[in-house]
XYZ file of C-alpha atoms in Angstrom:
772
model
C 22.171 -37.449 -38.527
C 21.522 -33.712 -38.380
C 18.980 -34.308 -35.638
C 21.451 -36.334 -33.600
C 24.096 -33.637 -34.084
C 21.685 -31.035 -32.751
C 20.738 -33.181 -29.798
C 24.385 -33.744 -29.038
C 25.211 -30.053 -29.137
C 22.339 -29.015 -26.881
C 23.097 -31.859 -24.494
C 26.640 -30.534 -24.226
C 25.355 -27.003 -23.510
C 22.980 -28.350 -20.888
C 25.719 -30.317 -19.180
C 28.077 -27.365 -19.073
C 25.316 -25.108 -17.717
C 24.462 -27.671 -15.064
C 28.114 -27.923 -14.050
C 28.414 -24.174 -13.716
C 25.147 -23.957 -11.783
C 26.086 -26.747 -9.396
C 29.459 -25.367 -8.430
C 28.592 -21.674 -8.385
C 25.873 -22.349 -5.755
C 24.010 -19.220 -6.869
C 20.544 -20.344 -5.801
C 20.874 -19.736 -2.127
C 18.056 -19.048 0.278
C 17.255 -15.396 0.479
C 16.419 -15.139 4.148
C 16.893 -16.932 7.458
C 13.272 -18.044 7.227
C 13.799 -20.294 4.167
C 16.178 -23.214 4.132
C 17.395 -24.911 0.940
C 20.092 -27.523 0.278
C 21.562 -26.953 -3.173
C 25.256 -27.046 -2.177
C 26.697 -30.451 -3.109
C 29.132 -32.477 -1.121
C 32.550 -33.538 -2.396
C 31.564 -37.077 -3.430
C 28.460 -35.854 -5.262
C 30.523 -33.231 -7.109
C 33.046 -35.812 -8.299
C 30.181 -38.056 -9.410
C 28.790 -35.278 -11.619
C 32.174 -34.843 -13.304
C 32.459 -38.570 -13.945
C 28.982 -38.729 -15.457
C 29.813 -35.788 -17.731
C 33.005 -37.495 -18.948
C 31.083 -40.719 -19.644
C 28.381 -38.903 -21.580
C 30.927 -36.979 -23.661
C 32.727 -40.213 -24.496
C 29.433 -41.814 -25.556
C 28.599 -38.764 -27.697
C 31.951 -38.983 -29.473
C 31.448 -42.705 -30.207
C 28.045 -41.997 -31.769
C 29.522 -39.205 -33.891
C 32.206 -41.614 -35.109
C 29.566 -44.178 -36.076
C 27.687 -41.515 -38.026
C 30.840 -40.581 -39.885
C 31.467 -44.201 -40.917
C 27.848 -44.577 -42.072
C 28.221 -41.422 -44.151
C 31.237 -42.799 -46.013
C 29.484 -46.131 -46.693
C 26.348 -44.719 -48.389
C 25.845 -43.570 -51.949
C 23.892 -40.392 -51.167
C 26.998 -38.399 -52.094
C 26.601 -39.248 -55.831
C 25.172 -36.774 -58.373
C 23.900 -33.233 -57.750
C 22.011 -34.345 -54.664
C 25.284 -35.310 -53.008
C 26.347 -31.687 -52.523
C 23.865 -31.166 -49.750
C 25.056 -33.955 -47.380
C 28.699 -33.331 -48.209
C 28.295 -29.645 -47.386
C 26.631 -30.577 -44.120
C 29.248 -33.146 -43.136
C 32.157 -30.716 -42.981
C 30.702 -28.675 -40.116
C 29.929 -31.965 -38.348
C 33.599 -32.904 -38.466
C 34.432 -29.510 -37.026
C 31.879 -30.061 -34.281
C 33.538 -33.365 -33.397
C 36.857 -31.596 -33.017
C 35.239 -29.034 -30.703
C 33.623 -31.794 -28.636
C 36.986 -33.515 -28.308
C 38.561 -30.240 -27.124
C 35.739 -29.661 -24.632
C 36.089 -33.189 -23.347
C 39.780 -32.590 -22.697
C 38.930 -29.326 -20.912
C 36.342 -31.091 -18.781
C 38.933 -33.689 -17.865
C 41.337 -30.921 -16.789
C 38.559 -29.213 -14.842
C 37.749 -32.477 -13.093
C 41.314 -32.762 -11.842
C 41.341 -29.155 -10.612
C 37.939 -29.437 -8.956
C 39.034 -32.625 -7.244
C 41.994 -30.729 -5.802
C 39.752 -27.875 -4.662
C 37.349 -30.284 -2.979
C 40.205 -32.021 -1.133
C 41.403 -28.626 0.135
C 37.836 -27.725 1.141
C 37.576 -30.858 3.236
C 40.785 -29.990 5.033
C 39.607 -26.416 5.602
C 36.255 -27.741 6.780
C 37.930 -29.806 9.453
C 39.853 -26.743 10.579
C 36.618 -24.737 10.575
C 34.959 -27.345 12.775
C 37.715 -26.773 15.289
C 36.994 -23.042 15.274
C 33.256 -23.663 15.673
C 33.879 -25.549 18.864
C 35.082 -22.336 20.475
C 31.446 -21.208 20.908
C 28.583 -23.514 21.805
C 25.007 -22.870 20.754
C 23.101 -21.953 23.937
C 20.026 -23.975 24.877
C 17.801 -21.286 26.297
C 14.007 -21.841 26.303
C 13.558 -18.079 25.950
C 15.241 -18.322 22.522
C 13.724 -21.436 20.935
C 14.763 -20.485 17.377
C 18.456 -19.969 18.180
C 19.738 -23.410 17.163
C 17.800 -23.388 13.894
C 19.088 -19.932 12.977
C 22.679 -20.959 13.702
C 22.207 -23.982 11.435
C 20.841 -21.691 8.740
C 23.833 -19.342 9.093
C 26.278 -22.248 8.703
C 24.805 -23.125 5.327
C 23.772 -19.694 4.047
C 25.841 -16.931 5.577
C 27.432 -16.213 2.178
C 24.020 -15.784 0.522
C 23.958 -12.053 1.297
C 26.973 -9.729 1.675
C 25.181 -7.975 4.528
C 26.145 -10.799 6.906
C 29.846 -10.212 6.259
C 29.205 -6.469 6.681
C 28.086 -7.195 10.252
C 31.206 -9.278 10.928
C 30.058 -12.801 10.130
C 33.088 -14.781 8.907
C 31.888 -18.377 8.976
C 32.827 -19.126 12.580
C 30.362 -20.283 15.182
C 31.124 -17.317 17.379
C 30.403 -14.822 14.601
C 27.050 -16.489 13.989
C 26.097 -16.199 17.649
C 27.280 -12.593 17.905
C 25.204 -11.653 14.850
C 22.097 -13.561 15.995
C 22.224 -12.022 19.475
C 23.356 -8.456 18.797
C 22.173 -7.621 15.273
C 19.137 -9.898 15.222
C 17.462 -11.219 18.366
C 17.149 -14.981 17.958
C 19.901 -15.938 20.429
C 20.730 -14.802 23.992
C 23.592 -12.312 24.526
C 26.984 -13.963 24.968
C 28.250 -13.501 28.549
C 31.788 -12.709 27.513
C 30.502 -9.996 25.149
C 28.659 -8.297 28.025
C 31.965 -7.619 29.782
C 32.853 -5.217 26.998
C 29.511 -3.451 27.088
C 29.626 0.315 27.117
C 28.628 2.421 30.090
C 24.890 2.952 30.601
C 23.519 5.283 27.944
C 22.670 8.774 29.173
C 18.999 9.673 29.472
C 17.451 10.878 26.203
C 17.619 14.568 25.545
C 14.346 16.495 25.818
C 12.423 16.551 22.556
C 12.509 19.694 20.479
C 9.117 21.351 20.408
C 7.393 21.809 17.080
C 6.734 25.398 16.069
C 4.460 26.511 13.254
C 6.476 27.722 10.273
C 5.798 30.925 8.369
C 7.746 30.272 5.152
C 7.581 27.425 2.640
C 10.833 28.163 0.795
C 12.837 25.460 2.565
C 10.174 22.859 1.779
C 10.539 23.568 -1.941
C 14.276 22.874 -1.583
C 13.591 19.604 0.237
C 11.326 18.366 -2.544
C 14.131 18.596 -5.095
C 14.069 18.621 -8.893
C 14.427 16.322 -11.872
C 10.863 15.104 -12.424
C 7.781 16.728 -13.944
C 5.756 15.374 -11.039
C 7.963 17.190 -8.531
C 7.666 20.405 -10.550
C 3.878 20.034 -10.502
C 3.830 19.603 -6.725
C 6.092 22.608 -6.142
C 3.911 24.785 -8.383
C 0.853 23.744 -6.407
C 2.528 24.525 -3.081
C 3.594 27.988 -4.330
C 0.096 28.683 -5.667
C -1.576 27.841 -2.334
C 1.221 29.220 -0.125
C -0.720 32.207 1.271
C -3.760 30.071 2.078
C -1.532 27.560 3.867
C 0.197 30.246 5.906
C -3.080 31.904 6.962
C -4.502 28.530 7.953
C -1.391 27.705 10.008
C -1.746 30.971 11.949
C -5.421 30.237 12.689
C -4.671 26.723 13.955
C -1.799 28.032 16.076
C -4.221 30.432 17.781
C -6.765 27.644 18.230
C -4.231 25.375 19.977
C -3.233 28.211 22.342
C 0.411 27.304 22.743
C -0.172 23.610 23.397
C 3.106 21.653 23.620
C 3.875 19.487 20.581
C 6.972 17.347 20.131
C 8.735 17.815 16.821
C 8.684 14.559 14.864
C 11.403 13.367 12.511
C 9.458 12.289 9.443
C 10.534 10.529 6.255
C 8.311 11.045 3.207
C 9.036 8.395 0.586
C 6.836 8.706 -2.528
C 7.286 5.191 -3.862
C 5.218 5.482 -7.037
C 7.623 8.173 -8.320
C 10.728 5.958 -8.015
C 12.287 4.547 -11.169
C 12.088 1.045 -9.661
C 8.290 1.249 -9.536
C 8.125 2.497 -13.132
C 7.133 6.126 -12.386
C 4.378 6.148 -14.983
C 2.996 9.407 -13.570
C 5.802 11.884 -14.274
C 5.817 11.472 -18.078
C 2.021 11.930 -18.133
C 1.826 15.115 -16.063
C 1.861 17.239 -19.209
C -0.296 14.817 -21.229
C -3.518 14.642 -19.266
C -2.481 11.903 -16.861
C -4.048 11.537 -13.403
C -2.912 14.213 -10.967
C -4.942 13.283 -7.882
C -2.097 11.434 -6.143
C 0.344 14.280 -6.741
C -2.193 16.838 -5.510
C -2.543 14.863 -2.282
C 1.217 14.382 -1.776
C 1.875 18.092 -2.331
C -0.701 18.960 0.330
C 0.667 16.371 2.782
C 4.161 17.839 2.409
C 2.892 21.377 2.973
C 0.857 20.414 6.056
C 3.639 18.411 7.755
C 6.158 21.168 7.107
C 3.958 24.006 8.382
C 3.159 22.029 11.550
C 6.856 22.369 12.374
C 8.139 18.825 11.905
C 11.566 17.829 10.564
C 11.194 16.287 7.084
C 13.237 14.225 4.643
C 11.785 13.667 1.162
C 12.815 10.825 -1.167
C 11.670 9.728 -4.606
C 14.478 7.220 -5.271
C 15.307 3.814 -3.829
C 18.947 4.790 -3.336
C 18.000 7.767 -1.146
C 15.540 5.615 0.792
C 18.277 3.089 1.594
C 20.639 5.865 2.636
C 18.130 7.543 4.981
C 17.059 4.257 6.565
C 20.602 2.950 7.061
C 20.238 -0.167 4.915
C 23.435 -2.292 4.999
C 25.038 -3.325 1.677
C 23.586 -6.536 0.320
C 20.266 -8.010 -0.701
C 18.055 -6.784 2.114
C 18.080 -9.771 4.479
C 19.771 -7.994 7.400
C 18.316 -5.413 9.795
C 19.221 -1.748 9.589
C 22.682 -0.694 10.694
C 21.304 1.660 13.360
C 18.000 2.352 15.110
C 15.472 3.949 12.772
C 16.101 7.725 12.900
C 12.478 8.619 12.043
C 9.421 8.793 14.271
C 7.075 8.470 11.292
C 7.325 7.369 7.662
C 4.715 8.454 5.125
C 4.756 6.338 1.977
C 2.487 4.461 -0.441
C 2.086 0.803 -1.378
C 5.105 0.929 -3.713
C 7.258 2.424 -0.977
C 5.930 -0.084 1.564
C 7.055 -2.946 -0.675
C 10.482 -1.357 -1.170
C 10.930 -0.923 2.571
C 10.013 -4.540 3.254
C 12.523 -5.749 0.641
C 15.418 -3.749 2.063
C 14.859 -3.483 5.828
C 15.059 -7.179 6.751
C 13.728 -7.913 10.241
C 13.705 -4.177 10.967
C 10.576 -3.820 8.847
C 8.531 -5.869 11.297
C 10.044 -3.948 14.200
C 9.351 -0.478 12.806
C 6.244 -0.944 10.661
C 4.144 0.600 13.442
C 5.698 3.948 12.450
C 4.528 3.724 8.839
C 1.561 5.632 7.408
C 0.390 4.428 3.987
C -1.243 6.901 1.606
C -3.913 4.735 0.001
C -6.405 6.360 -2.378
C -9.166 3.751 -2.335
C -8.601 2.261 1.115
C -7.689 -1.159 2.547
C -10.321 -3.041 4.500
C -9.328 -5.276 7.458
C -10.392 -8.480 5.702
C -7.760 -7.797 3.015
C -5.136 -6.517 5.430
C -4.904 -9.631 7.640
C -2.624 -12.041 5.767
C -3.865 -15.346 7.198
C -7.526 -14.409 7.020
C -7.247 -12.960 3.514
C -5.563 -16.149 2.298
C -8.095 -18.497 3.923
C -11.222 -16.518 2.970
C -10.314 -15.433 -0.571
C -9.597 -11.767 0.185
C -5.936 -11.856 -0.821
C -4.947 -9.336 -3.518
C -1.711 -7.876 -4.842
C -2.063 -4.860 -2.531
C -3.262 -6.184 0.830
C -2.099 -8.639 3.548
C 0.320 -6.303 5.383
C -1.005 -6.982 8.915
C -0.860 -3.293 9.764
C -3.357 -1.559 11.985
C -6.095 -0.586 9.471
C -5.954 3.053 10.588
C -2.332 3.197 9.371
C -3.810 3.389 5.864
C -4.801 6.951 4.944
C -7.342 7.670 2.224
C -8.183 10.538 -0.108
C -11.857 10.620 0.929
C -13.575 9.481 4.171
C -15.209 6.482 2.542
C -13.601 3.779 4.733
C -13.822 4.479 8.495
C -11.512 1.520 9.128
C -8.778 3.695 7.615
C -7.727 7.231 8.552
C -8.984 10.024 6.325
C -6.003 12.043 5.048
C -7.631 14.061 2.239
C -6.213 17.033 0.333
C -7.145 20.704 -0.036
C -9.050 22.736 -2.567
C -8.516 26.419 -3.224
C -10.622 28.703 -1.033
C -12.247 31.890 -2.297
C -12.349 35.184 -0.459
C -15.451 37.365 -0.427
C -14.349 39.413 -3.413
C -13.677 36.302 -5.503
C -16.980 34.734 -4.511
C -18.880 37.845 -5.560
C -16.985 38.066 -8.849
C -17.818 34.437 -9.663
C -21.519 34.917 -8.914
C -21.732 37.930 -11.190
C -19.786 36.345 -14.071
C -21.287 32.859 -14.226
C -22.469 31.776 -17.679
C -25.635 29.791 -16.986
C -25.462 27.997 -20.336
C -21.841 26.804 -20.073
C -20.815 23.252 -19.147
C -17.377 21.666 -18.709
C -16.888 17.917 -19.118
C -14.851 16.046 -16.490
C -12.330 14.020 -18.501
C -8.893 14.906 -19.902
C -8.422 11.618 -21.772
C -10.265 10.987 -25.021
C -11.241 7.455 -24.003
C -13.587 8.875 -21.358
C -15.682 10.507 -24.094
C -16.126 7.327 -26.113
C -19.773 6.227 -26.386
C -21.128 9.389 -24.714
C -22.637 10.958 -27.859
C -26.216 10.490 -26.615
C -25.648 12.409 -23.369
C -23.631 15.096 -25.100
C -26.386 15.622 -27.699
C -28.996 16.163 -24.962
C -26.671 18.481 -23.032
C -25.883 20.436 -26.209
C -29.560 21.393 -26.531
C -29.294 23.513 -23.359
C -25.625 24.406 -22.822
C -22.414 25.221 -24.640
C -20.035 22.319 -23.923
C -16.337 22.790 -23.191
C -13.657 20.107 -22.890
C -10.030 19.922 -21.758
C -8.964 16.794 -23.648
C -5.258 16.346 -24.266
C -4.075 15.994 -27.876
C -0.802 16.613 -29.715
C -1.640 17.396 -33.346
C -5.134 16.247 -34.326
C -8.397 16.750 -32.493
C -9.492 13.476 -30.847
C -12.321 11.883 -32.898
C -14.147 10.914 -29.684
C -14.864 14.602 -28.977
C -17.867 15.826 -31.060
C -17.414 18.852 -33.301
C -19.900 20.943 -31.287
C -17.647 20.705 -28.197
C -15.149 23.520 -27.694
C -11.989 21.666 -26.693
C -9.323 23.803 -24.975
C -6.761 21.039 -24.840
C -4.936 20.304 -21.613
C -4.918 23.443 -19.458
C -2.554 24.493 -16.681
C -4.198 24.285 -13.283
C -4.840 28.025 -12.878
C -6.423 28.272 -16.360
C -8.624 25.279 -15.599
C -9.741 27.064 -12.417
C -10.689 30.124 -14.464
C -12.749 27.931 -16.788
C -14.607 26.459 -13.799
C -15.310 29.944 -12.434
C -17.234 30.798 -15.598
C -19.079 27.484 -16.065
C -22.429 26.611 -14.543
C -22.138 22.831 -14.843
C -19.315 20.343 -14.364
C -20.431 16.970 -15.712
C -18.861 13.557 -15.150
C -19.277 10.480 -17.336
C -18.501 7.827 -14.707
C -14.718 7.968 -14.743
C -12.285 8.807 -13.165
C -13.513 7.744 -9.745
C -13.199 9.959 -6.680
C -10.798 12.582 -7.992
C -10.241 16.116 -6.650
C -11.760 17.932 -9.661
C -15.465 17.731 -8.599
C -14.630 19.376 -5.258
C -12.705 22.112 -7.086
C -15.683 22.653 -9.384
C -18.164 22.952 -6.502
C -15.738 25.284 -4.702
C -15.801 27.501 -7.794
C -19.591 27.704 -7.926
C -20.347 24.871 -10.383
C -23.018 22.241 -10.054
C -21.550 18.739 -10.385
C -23.709 16.255 -12.309
C -22.743 12.591 -12.122
C -24.048 9.126 -12.946
C -25.659 6.801 -10.428
C -24.355 3.234 -10.727
C -26.959 0.491 -10.542
C -25.747 -1.980 -9.494
C -22.923 -0.241 -7.600
C -19.418 -0.767 -8.938
C -17.116 -2.983 -6.876
C -14.322 -5.523 -7.179
C -16.978 -8.152 -7.885
C -18.353 -6.593 -11.059
C -15.947 -3.940 -12.347
C -12.455 -4.344 -13.742
C -11.113 -1.081 -12.306
C -11.692 -2.209 -8.712
C -10.664 -5.819 -9.250
C -7.546 -6.563 -7.211
C -7.945 -3.545 -4.941
C -8.044 -4.446 -1.220
C -11.640 -3.360 -0.678
C -15.157 -4.720 -1.207
C -16.624 -1.230 -1.041
C -19.588 -0.674 -3.342
C -19.328 2.616 -5.221
C -22.795 3.987 -5.934
C -21.649 6.883 -8.145
C -18.577 8.411 -9.734
C -17.941 10.443 -6.590
C -19.675 8.990 -3.491
C -18.283 11.676 -1.153
C -19.891 14.412 -3.269
C -23.145 12.453 -3.307
C -23.271 11.627 0.429
C -21.531 14.560 2.128
C -22.438 17.475 -0.175
C -25.549 16.557 -2.196
C -28.104 18.901 -3.736
C -28.153 21.648 -4.851
C -24.380 21.440 -5.453
C -24.235 17.764 -6.528
C -26.804 15.900 -8.606
C -26.638 12.124 -8.998
C -28.977 10.720 -11.675
C -29.529 7.600 -13.750
C -27.812 8.269 -17.075
C -29.622 5.295 -18.613
C -32.871 7.223 -18.174
C -32.771 9.986 -20.788
C -35.805 11.748 -19.335
C -34.284 11.913 -15.831
C -30.983 13.106 -17.290
C -32.613 15.874 -19.358
C -34.878 16.967 -16.494
C -31.843 17.345 -14.221
C -30.104 19.585 -16.763
C -33.186 21.806 -17.115
C -33.380 22.208 -13.332
C -29.669 22.906 -12.972
C -29.832 25.689 -15.585
C -32.468 27.458 -13.459
C -30.784 26.805 -10.081
C -28.535 29.384 -8.437
C -25.760 28.030 -6.206
C -22.976 29.674 -4.251
C -19.402 28.355 -4.172
C -19.116 25.691 -1.485
C -16.109 23.924 0.048
C -16.388 21.474 2.985
C -14.210 22.572 5.907
C -12.289 19.281 5.889
C -10.943 20.140 2.416
C -9.645 23.569 3.418
C -6.018 24.121 4.413
C -7.035 24.654 8.040
C -9.156 21.506 8.045
C -6.289 19.368 6.744
C -3.761 20.917 9.166
C -6.153 20.269 12.042
C -6.650 16.647 11.029
C -2.961 15.801 10.517
C -2.055 17.538 13.790
C -4.562 15.333 15.643
C -3.256 12.157 14.014
C 0.372 12.932 14.856
C -0.457 13.832 18.442
C -2.785 10.946 19.213
C -2.241 7.991 16.873
C 0.374 5.649 18.356
C 0.475 2.163 16.847
C 3.721 1.160 18.566
C 2.289 1.016 22.099
C -1.136 -0.443 21.444
C -2.654 -2.480 24.238
C -2.567 -6.263 24.000
C -5.587 -7.834 22.261
C -8.442 -9.060 24.425
C -8.359 -12.822 24.933
C -11.301 -15.190 25.356
C -12.297 -15.248 29.044
C -11.073 -18.087 31.226
C -13.351 -20.066 33.453
C -13.756 -18.451 36.869
C -15.108 -19.526 40.187
C -18.591 -18.483 41.267
C -17.034 -16.303 43.948
C -15.358 -14.122 41.339
C -17.411 -11.082 40.436
C -17.565 -9.593 36.923
C -16.212 -6.065 36.658
C -18.850 -3.370 36.293
C -19.889 -2.798 32.712
C -18.346 0.136 30.884
C -21.533 0.669 28.884
C -25.062 1.600 29.872
C -28.404 1.666 28.105
C -29.317 5.061 26.682
C -32.313 6.942 28.182
C -34.541 5.965 25.248
C -33.292 2.334 25.438
C -32.339 2.190 21.741
C -28.570 1.881 22.065
C -25.670 1.837 24.519
C -23.485 4.722 25.643
C -20.481 5.037 27.921
C -21.579 4.511 31.496
C -21.453 7.656 33.695
C -20.037 5.515 36.513
C -17.264 3.991 34.411
C -13.748 5.383 34.619
C -12.267 7.288 31.700
C -8.742 7.038 30.399
C -7.650 10.677 29.879
C -5.216 9.542 27.157
C -7.766 7.496 25.189
C -8.346 8.818 21.682
C -10.984 9.324 20.517
C -12.465 10.086 23.954
C -14.772 7.281 25.077
C -17.571 9.755 25.873
C -18.283 9.944 22.139
C -19.107 6.193 21.875
C -22.572 4.896 20.980
C -23.309 1.210 20.319
C -25.983 0.412 17.727
C -27.148 -2.901 16.241
C -27.206 -3.082 12.453
C -29.853 -4.499 10.185
C -28.876 -7.687 8.357
C -28.062 -5.990 5.051
C -26.222 -3.010 6.486
C -22.554 -2.490 7.252
C -21.550 -0.701 10.427
C -20.523 2.247 8.232
C -24.113 2.542 6.956
C -25.649 1.861 10.368
C -23.756 4.679 12.065
C -24.438 7.077 9.204
C -28.182 6.432 9.488
C -27.982 7.748 13.057
C -25.939 10.823 12.094
C -22.730 9.252 13.388
C -19.488 7.743 12.129
C -18.256 4.194 12.694
C -15.182 4.235 14.976
C -13.192 0.936 14.794
C -10.987 1.734 17.806
C -14.105 1.338 19.993
C -14.801 -2.272 18.962
C -12.761 -3.518 21.935
C -15.328 -2.064 24.352
C -18.268 -3.966 22.895
C -16.538 -7.271 22.087
C -17.970 -8.781 25.277
C -20.747 -11.230 26.025
C -22.523 -8.932 28.494
C -23.035 -6.311 25.740
C -25.468 -8.680 23.994
C -27.441 -9.004 27.232
C -27.502 -5.234 27.729
C -29.042 -4.900 24.264
C -31.642 -7.605 25.120
C -30.163 -10.017 22.595
C -30.650 -13.695 23.453
C -27.507 -15.816 23.108
C -27.936 -19.588 23.442
C -24.223 -19.861 22.658
C -21.312 -17.441 22.387
C -18.166 -18.231 20.406
C -14.887 -16.441 19.734
C -13.978 -16.705 16.042
C -11.872 -14.922 13.453
C -14.332 -13.093 11.198
C -14.361 -9.469 10.025
C -18.133 -9.246 10.684
C -17.859 -10.001 14.412
C -19.077 -9.144 17.021
C -22.479 -10.122 15.638
C -25.549 -12.207 16.320
C -27.375 -14.752 14.160
C -30.818 -13.981 15.569
C -32.718 -16.801 13.907
C -30.676 -19.367 15.859
C -29.701 -17.164 18.846
C -25.982 -17.642 18.266
C -23.629 -14.835 19.281
C -20.096 -14.363 18.032
C -17.179 -12.339 19.385
C -14.036 -11.276 17.560
C -10.922 -13.383 18.151
C -8.490 -11.258 16.083
C -8.422 -7.486 16.827
C -6.880 -6.677 13.418
C -10.184 -7.850 11.901
C -12.406 -5.345 13.720
C -14.117 -3.758 10.730
C -16.789 -1.194 9.955
C -17.102 -2.703 6.468
C -18.949 -5.824 5.421
C -22.350 -7.393 5.978
C -24.054 -10.758 5.718
C -27.783 -11.443 5.592
C -27.289 -13.972 8.401
C -25.951 -11.469 10.960
C -26.869 -8.311 12.793
C -23.647 -6.601 13.798
C -22.693 -4.657 16.938
C -21.474 -1.288 15.664
C -19.334 1.278 17.538
C -20.342 4.780 16.467
C -19.215 8.260 17.518
C -20.131 11.866 16.931
C -18.058 14.142 14.691
C -17.241 17.795 14.290
C -19.235 19.753 11.742
C -17.341 19.653 8.456
C -14.605 17.403 9.912
C -15.828 13.810 9.875
C -12.411 12.407 10.879
C -12.541 14.025 14.337
C -15.082 13.744 17.134
C -16.327 16.898 18.833
C -13.706 16.677 21.587
C -10.933 15.120 19.503
C -8.857 18.230 18.877
């Protein structure tokens, strides 16, 4: 009986919930691209009410039968009878409640029936109003009819439609779909009211280098520890920034530069994304992202551009002009920004709230992306089909719209950050005050020290070890007693510690942070572990889910590849003898402070200036299509490439024309063929060059294989991030069908790839020699 009572009660709750859900019609489609049919018709609605009444009546009959059975049994005798008698009284009360609910449902049924009758009458009237505007049948707008049908059923799903004047009439649908969105042709009678032709755009304001950072600090705002950290960093480096800006201004010699209106939206600091960084600024949390954002803000501001800075979703919506609602409608006005710098969190927020405007304006977005996004992960269809889809990829952006912290992914643009530069006096002071037996461990979190006792014991034989591990009350047990732990230090005190130390040692984590560059810039030797096998998304949890297949050979590959000995030592930590021998050598080695030019303030200003002036993803040329069959009389255009004098690779032909606006300049192009186990990134580096993905379009042609003396029994266009390439064992050549998949990354033992390489400026790998 108790079981049946419970079933009856929950059945009643389920029925009432179903009734409310059916008539509230809350589960509406959330965009014009998805169509659902949850709204019930009048007859179906009445049927639901009738079924509910029948089920309630059946429930009451069963309760009545249970009551009669209860009175006819003898379980109520003796002490044991108290239990069922106590239970029966609430059951009687439940029956009374069910009877009351049944009466209420009956009343609701009558009222709903009246509402539905009125709705039918209003629907007929609405049909009459719809007839005032007919859906145009224009082949140029094939989706118009389907979008109108969607609007009929779903225009109430988002308040933004009403904001733009949609009121349920056919005419309002067509006005919205032709003037706010672009699925239907303009209505002729609306054109009669069109305004006069818009005046020509005003001349752009020219950007002028700034000489004061005070206004930038106001733009950044307050209220978060992360913002305070960034402002402190900008103040600390202010004089270096200003000197660098003056030097670049002299280098450019008054060249005209349009001032850009730029929105900087730091998505990972918004409350909606969790903002896990701000609370950890003072507790040893990662600071690399905030270091980079502070430097980006300083560089953009000093270059003379107009900035808006947001760290909240509300401010983002306000600056973009997002209409009220759920984000399905386009922006209320044209985007007022030439460029938007954001991160993956901000990119997701923009997509959710910009509607169709996101697709229209995404070419203006620049994504700050620490570890990089390779083309195979960026292309949504390809990533889904080939197993490259992750939580962070599939945005279908141009790969160079992603901007990295280090130049490890040529498919992306290298943004970087800056490290503090030393003047001659400071460099001399550091050299004379170095303590050759002092080492500092790279790792502010105690977990990094766990399991490192063996290395620390060997190091302790030769050097005094210092740490900067965060703790609140008790010393972390992971840090051995012989280590002098200073606790978490402010940035300037940490710099002073590095200026005294001889060695800065890493234990494999964190990956690719700014600290090793700061240590080398302050005269330290950086010692790090070599990873064998290299760490990647295939074998290491940290990289799993990141949109890259890059293999990381050490804790800091940039320091290993671009700096190297004597400043950076990369050894096998599993080999105790190699580890100890490296420490002995480092103790005897004298090194001067060293900072690569690309990590100076001037180097970063130079790089960002070049990107803003030359990178334009909104007017990219149409992708090359597979060639059509042509008559024998048609002659092929002269090749743009020619064999180099030593016949090892291709270069730009001296007789070929040059586009003066092409960037990078085509003169810097060299075409090399990779080995089967090498990526184009590695192939170019082996020849002292850098892979340049924008040049792939020049070598994605059949005749390039012939120029390189490669035999092709067949040539196919396919979608593959390794193409153009050749399978030499079977003489099959492949060309790229999808330009978004041109990639410097990736290799397969089956293929030798055609690789576009270019030269680069000394200390500035992001720019070719003539790129500035």
